[in-house]
Short mmCIF file of C-alpha atoms in Angstrom, two decimals:
data_model
loop_
_atom_site.label_atom_id
_atom_site.label_comp_id
_atom_site.label_asym_id
_atom_site.label_seq_id
_atom_site.Cartn_x
_atom_site.Cartn_y
_atom_site.Cartn_z
CA ALA A 125 -58.46 20.25 -24.04
CA GLN A 126 -56.51 17.48 -25.69
CA SER A 127 -55.93 13.98 -24.39
CA VAL A 128 -54.13 10.85 -25.50
CA THR A 129 -55.01 7.24 -24.76
CA GLN A 130 -52.58 4.41 -25.22
CA LEU A 131 -54.63 1.28 -24.97
CA ASP A 132 -51.88 -1.18 -24.09
CA SER A 133 -49.53 -0.70 -21.15
CA GLN A 134 -47.34 -3.62 -22.21
CA VAL A 135 -46.83 -5.43 -25.51
CA PRO A 136 -44.72 -8.60 -25.53
CA VAL A 137 -43.60 -9.86 -28.91
CA PHE A 138 -41.02 -12.21 -30.35
CA GLU A 139 -38.15 -10.96 -32.45
CA GLU A 140 -38.94 -10.57 -36.18
CA ALA A 141 -42.69 -10.52 -35.51
CA PRO A 142 -44.83 -7.51 -36.49
CA VAL A 143 -46.08 -5.15 -33.82
CA GLU A 144 -48.71 -2.43 -33.48
CA LEU A 145 -48.86 0.04 -30.60
CA ARG A 146 -52.19 1.77 -30.39
CA CYS A 147 -52.82 5.44 -29.76
CA ASN A 148 -56.07 7.42 -29.82
CA TYR A 149 -56.42 11.11 -29.20
CA SER A 150 -59.14 13.58 -28.42
CA SER A 151 -59.16 17.18 -29.54
CA SER A 152 -61.61 19.80 -30.75
CA VAL A 153 -58.97 21.47 -32.91
CA SER A 154 -56.34 20.37 -35.39
CA VAL A 155 -53.42 18.59 -33.78
CA TYR A 156 -49.87 17.53 -34.35
CA LEU A 157 -49.09 13.93 -33.39
CA PHE A 158 -45.88 12.32 -32.20
CA TRP A 159 -44.32 9.11 -31.08
CA TYR A 160 -41.42 9.28 -28.66
CA VAL A 161 -39.25 6.39 -27.50
CA GLN A 162 -37.55 6.04 -24.12
CA TYR A 163 -34.74 3.53 -23.64
CA PRO A 164 -33.86 2.50 -20.06
CA ASN A 165 -32.36 5.28 -17.95
CA GLN A 166 -32.58 7.80 -20.78
CA GLY A 167 -34.75 10.72 -21.75
CA LEU A 168 -37.37 10.59 -24.46
CA GLN A 169 -36.35 10.80 -28.11
CA LEU A 170 -38.56 11.74 -31.02
CA LEU A 171 -39.33 8.70 -33.17
CA LEU A 172 -41.65 10.24 -35.77
CA LYS A 173 -44.20 13.00 -36.16
CA TYR A 174 -47.23 14.03 -38.14
CA LEU A 175 -47.63 17.75 -38.76
CA SER A 176 -49.47 17.89 -42.09
CA GLY A 177 -49.47 16.37 -45.56
CA SER A 178 -49.14 12.63 -46.03
CA THR A 179 -50.94 10.73 -43.33
CA LEU A 180 -48.30 7.98 -43.31
CA VAL A 181 -45.05 8.91 -41.62
CA GLU A 182 -41.94 6.82 -41.17
CA SER A 183 -38.91 6.72 -38.90
CA ILE A 184 -35.36 5.90 -39.90
CA ASN A 185 -35.41 2.59 -38.04
CA GLY A 186 -38.42 1.02 -39.75
CA PHE A 187 -41.36 2.25 -37.65
CA GLU A 188 -44.34 3.90 -39.30
CA ALA A 189 -47.53 5.52 -38.09
CA GLU A 190 -50.68 6.55 -39.90
CA PHE A 191 -52.81 9.50 -38.95
CA ASN A 192 -56.48 8.55 -39.18
CA LYS A 193 -58.62 11.60 -38.57
CA SER A 194 -61.97 9.80 -38.72
CA GLN A 195 -60.88 7.31 -36.08
CA THR A 196 -58.75 9.86 -34.18
CA SER A 197 -55.90 7.38 -34.13
CA PHE A 198 -52.15 7.41 -34.69
CA HIS A 199 -51.08 3.78 -34.31
CA LEU A 200 -47.41 2.84 -34.49
CA ARG A 201 -46.37 -0.21 -36.48
CA LYS A 202 -43.26 -2.14 -37.41
CA PRO A 203 -43.33 -5.19 -39.70
CA SER A 204 -40.40 -6.94 -38.00
CA VAL A 205 -39.06 -5.98 -34.58
CA HIS A 206 -35.57 -6.42 -33.16
CA ILE A 207 -34.36 -6.98 -29.63
CA SER A 208 -33.02 -3.42 -29.70
CA ASP A 209 -36.57 -2.07 -30.11
CA THR A 210 -37.29 -2.98 -26.50
CA ALA A 211 -38.24 0.33 -24.90
CA GLU A 212 -41.16 2.42 -23.73
CA TYR A 213 -43.10 4.25 -26.42
CA PHE A 214 -45.12 7.39 -25.81
CA CYS A 215 -47.75 8.87 -28.07
CA ALA A 216 -48.20 12.63 -27.76
CA VAL A 217 -50.39 15.41 -29.12
CA SER A 218 -49.95 19.14 -29.35
CA THR A 219 -51.73 22.06 -30.87
CA TYR A 220 -50.67 25.41 -32.16
CA THR A 221 -49.69 26.49 -28.65
CA ASP A 222 -46.78 24.01 -28.49
CA LYS A 223 -47.89 22.33 -25.26
CA LEU A 224 -47.25 18.60 -25.61
CA ILE A 225 -49.55 16.11 -23.89
CA PHE A 226 -48.27 12.56 -23.49
CA GLY A 227 -50.06 9.26 -23.19
CA THR A 228 -49.27 6.86 -20.38
CA GLY A 229 -46.80 4.88 -22.47
CA THR A 230 -46.57 1.34 -23.86
CA ARG A 231 -43.73 -0.90 -22.85
CA LEU A 232 -42.59 -2.98 -25.83
CA GLN A 233 -40.71 -6.10 -24.78
CA VAL A 234 -39.08 -8.05 -27.60
CA PHE A 235 -38.09 -11.64 -26.82
CA PRO A 236 -35.54 -13.73 -28.75
CA ASP B 90 -24.08 19.96 -30.63
CA ALA B 91 -24.80 19.71 -26.93
CA GLY B 92 -28.25 18.53 -26.02
CA VAL B 93 -30.32 19.51 -23.02
CA ILE B 94 -28.13 19.23 -19.94
CA GLN B 95 -29.56 18.41 -16.53
CA SER B 96 -27.91 18.22 -13.15
CA PRO B 97 -27.64 16.41 -10.90
CA ARG B 98 -28.31 13.07 -12.56
CA HIS B 99 -29.03 11.48 -9.21
CA GLU B 100 -30.03 13.06 -5.92
CA VAL B 101 -30.75 11.30 -2.65
CA THR B 102 -31.96 13.48 0.18
CA GLU B 103 -33.91 13.30 3.38
CA MET B 104 -37.44 14.45 3.88
CA GLY B 105 -37.63 18.15 4.66
CA GLN B 106 -34.52 19.12 2.75
CA GLU B 107 -34.45 21.55 -0.13
CA VAL B 108 -33.79 20.14 -3.59
CA THR B 109 -32.71 22.16 -6.62
CA LEU B 110 -32.65 20.65 -10.09
CA ARG B 111 -30.94 22.47 -12.92
CA CYS B 112 -31.38 22.57 -16.66
CA LYS B 113 -29.51 24.10 -19.57
CA PRO B 114 -31.63 24.03 -22.74
CA ILE B 115 -30.33 23.75 -26.27
CA SER B 116 -28.93 27.04 -27.48
CA GLY B 117 -31.46 28.89 -29.62
CA HIS B 118 -34.49 27.15 -28.18
CA ASN B 119 -37.07 29.48 -26.69
CA SER B 120 -39.39 27.06 -24.90
CA LEU B 121 -38.49 25.01 -21.84
CA PHE B 122 -40.52 22.32 -20.11
CA TRP B 123 -40.25 20.49 -16.81
CA TYR B 124 -41.79 17.01 -16.64
CA ARG B 125 -42.02 14.49 -13.81
CA GLN B 126 -42.12 10.74 -14.46
CA THR B 127 -43.30 8.12 -11.98
CA MET B 128 -44.55 4.58 -12.35
CA MET B 129 -47.93 5.49 -10.93
CA ARG B 130 -48.65 8.73 -12.79
CA GLY B 131 -46.55 8.42 -15.91
CA LEU B 132 -45.18 11.58 -17.52
CA GLU B 133 -46.65 14.80 -16.12
CA LEU B 134 -46.02 18.31 -17.38
CA LEU B 135 -45.21 20.50 -14.40
CA ILE B 136 -44.53 23.87 -16.00
CA TYR B 137 -43.35 25.40 -19.22
CA PHE B 138 -41.70 28.65 -20.19
CA ASN B 139 -41.67 30.56 -23.43
CA ASN B 140 -39.02 33.25 -23.87
CA ASN B 141 -38.17 32.83 -20.16
CA VAL B 142 -41.74 33.61 -19.08
CA PRO B 143 -43.83 30.94 -17.31
CA ILE B 144 -46.79 30.18 -19.55
CA ASP B 145 -48.53 27.33 -17.79
CA ASP B 146 -47.75 26.13 -14.27
CA SER B 147 -51.03 24.29 -13.72
CA GLY B 148 -49.14 21.03 -13.34
CA MET B 149 -47.05 22.16 -10.39
CA PRO B 150 -48.31 19.93 -7.59
CA GLU B 151 -48.27 22.43 -4.74
CA ASP B 152 -46.56 25.43 -3.27
CA ARG B 153 -43.55 23.38 -2.29
CA PHE B 154 -42.58 23.37 -5.97
CA SER B 155 -41.22 26.42 -7.73
CA ALA B 156 -39.46 26.97 -11.06
CA LYS B 157 -37.48 29.84 -12.45
CA MET B 158 -35.87 30.74 -15.73
CA PRO B 159 -33.66 33.78 -15.15
CA ASN B 160 -32.25 33.69 -18.68
CA ALA B 161 -32.50 31.76 -21.92
CA SER B 162 -29.79 29.28 -20.98
CA PHE B 163 -30.74 28.23 -17.46
CA SER B 164 -33.70 27.02 -15.46
CA THR B 165 -34.19 25.58 -11.99
CA LEU B 166 -36.87 23.49 -10.37
CA LYS B 167 -36.89 23.72 -6.59
CA ILE B 168 -38.71 21.59 -4.06
CA GLN B 169 -38.84 22.88 -0.51
CA PRO B 170 -39.42 21.04 1.73
CA SER B 171 -39.09 17.72 -0.07
CA GLU B 172 -41.27 14.71 0.76
CA PRO B 173 -40.93 11.00 -0.07
CA ARG B 174 -43.79 11.26 -2.57
CA ASP B 175 -41.67 13.66 -4.62
CA SER B 176 -39.38 10.78 -5.54
CA ALA B 177 -39.40 10.58 -9.33
CA VAL B 178 -37.37 11.27 -12.43
CA TYR B 179 -37.57 14.91 -13.43
CA PHE B 180 -37.00 15.73 -17.08
CA CYS B 181 -36.23 19.03 -18.67
CA ALA B 182 -36.98 19.52 -22.36
CA SER B 183 -36.59 22.39 -24.78
CA SER B 184 -37.92 23.32 -28.18
CA TYR B 185 -38.01 26.13 -30.68
CA ALA B 186 -41.49 27.55 -31.02
CA GLY B 187 -40.92 29.76 -34.02
CA GLY B 188 -44.36 31.26 -34.05
CA GLN B 189 -45.94 27.94 -34.93
CA GLY B 190 -45.85 25.23 -32.33
CA THR B 191 -44.90 21.82 -33.59
CA GLY B 192 -44.26 20.19 -30.23
CA GLU B 193 -40.94 18.59 -31.11
CA LEU B 194 -39.19 18.46 -27.77
CA PHE B 195 -35.60 17.59 -26.99
CA PHE B 196 -35.22 15.93 -23.62
CA GLY B 197 -32.39 15.81 -21.16
CA GLU B 198 -31.38 12.54 -19.54
CA GLY B 199 -33.31 13.34 -16.38
CA SER B 200 -32.60 13.85 -12.70
CA ARG B 201 -33.54 10.90 -10.54
CA LEU B 202 -34.67 12.17 -7.12
CA THR B 203 -35.04 9.92 -4.10
CA VAL B 204 -36.43 11.44 -0.91
CA LEU B 205 -35.98 9.22 2.13
#
């Protein structure tokens, strides 16, 4: 069975500072990895994904994540955050069977 | 294109009443998922369907919960009788599993259920 651990439940940061949201997974088979973002009172939206190929993946709004197989990690980073990045971020893992397992989420709070 | 559509967006009911949540997935998607989100338990997968067939309902909390997918464009999640601990936001999501799961889900905006 697969599992996902998000080590930080909340991450406060000032605007324009860098941020890293940590995610570790456990699986005995090859996985696909995802980050989803949830803004207040909305559903989850896909931020970025790793399926295969380059281990570094990027989103259109400046986030990136690197798949590290040896450390079973898929940490999310952004070099300079904005107020509008305030949201809850979920790491997720799936396998060939398409069942997606989510972590418990990390609330990113960006302060001016 | 229309996304995943859920109704109602908000539901307030009294303990013991029946609750029915509805979902219309994205046209062409063949997998549908029901999730429940609470502060205490986070995001939990309740059940998912592939080609209208329930594949995994191990997350359904108890017999009071049931889900159906009579056709490719409609699904319901029913709670009968409802209890205060069922209060949560229920999300429906859909995806296209074209023979190789990639897990990219498209979520609706959720149905916020409050059971008094």
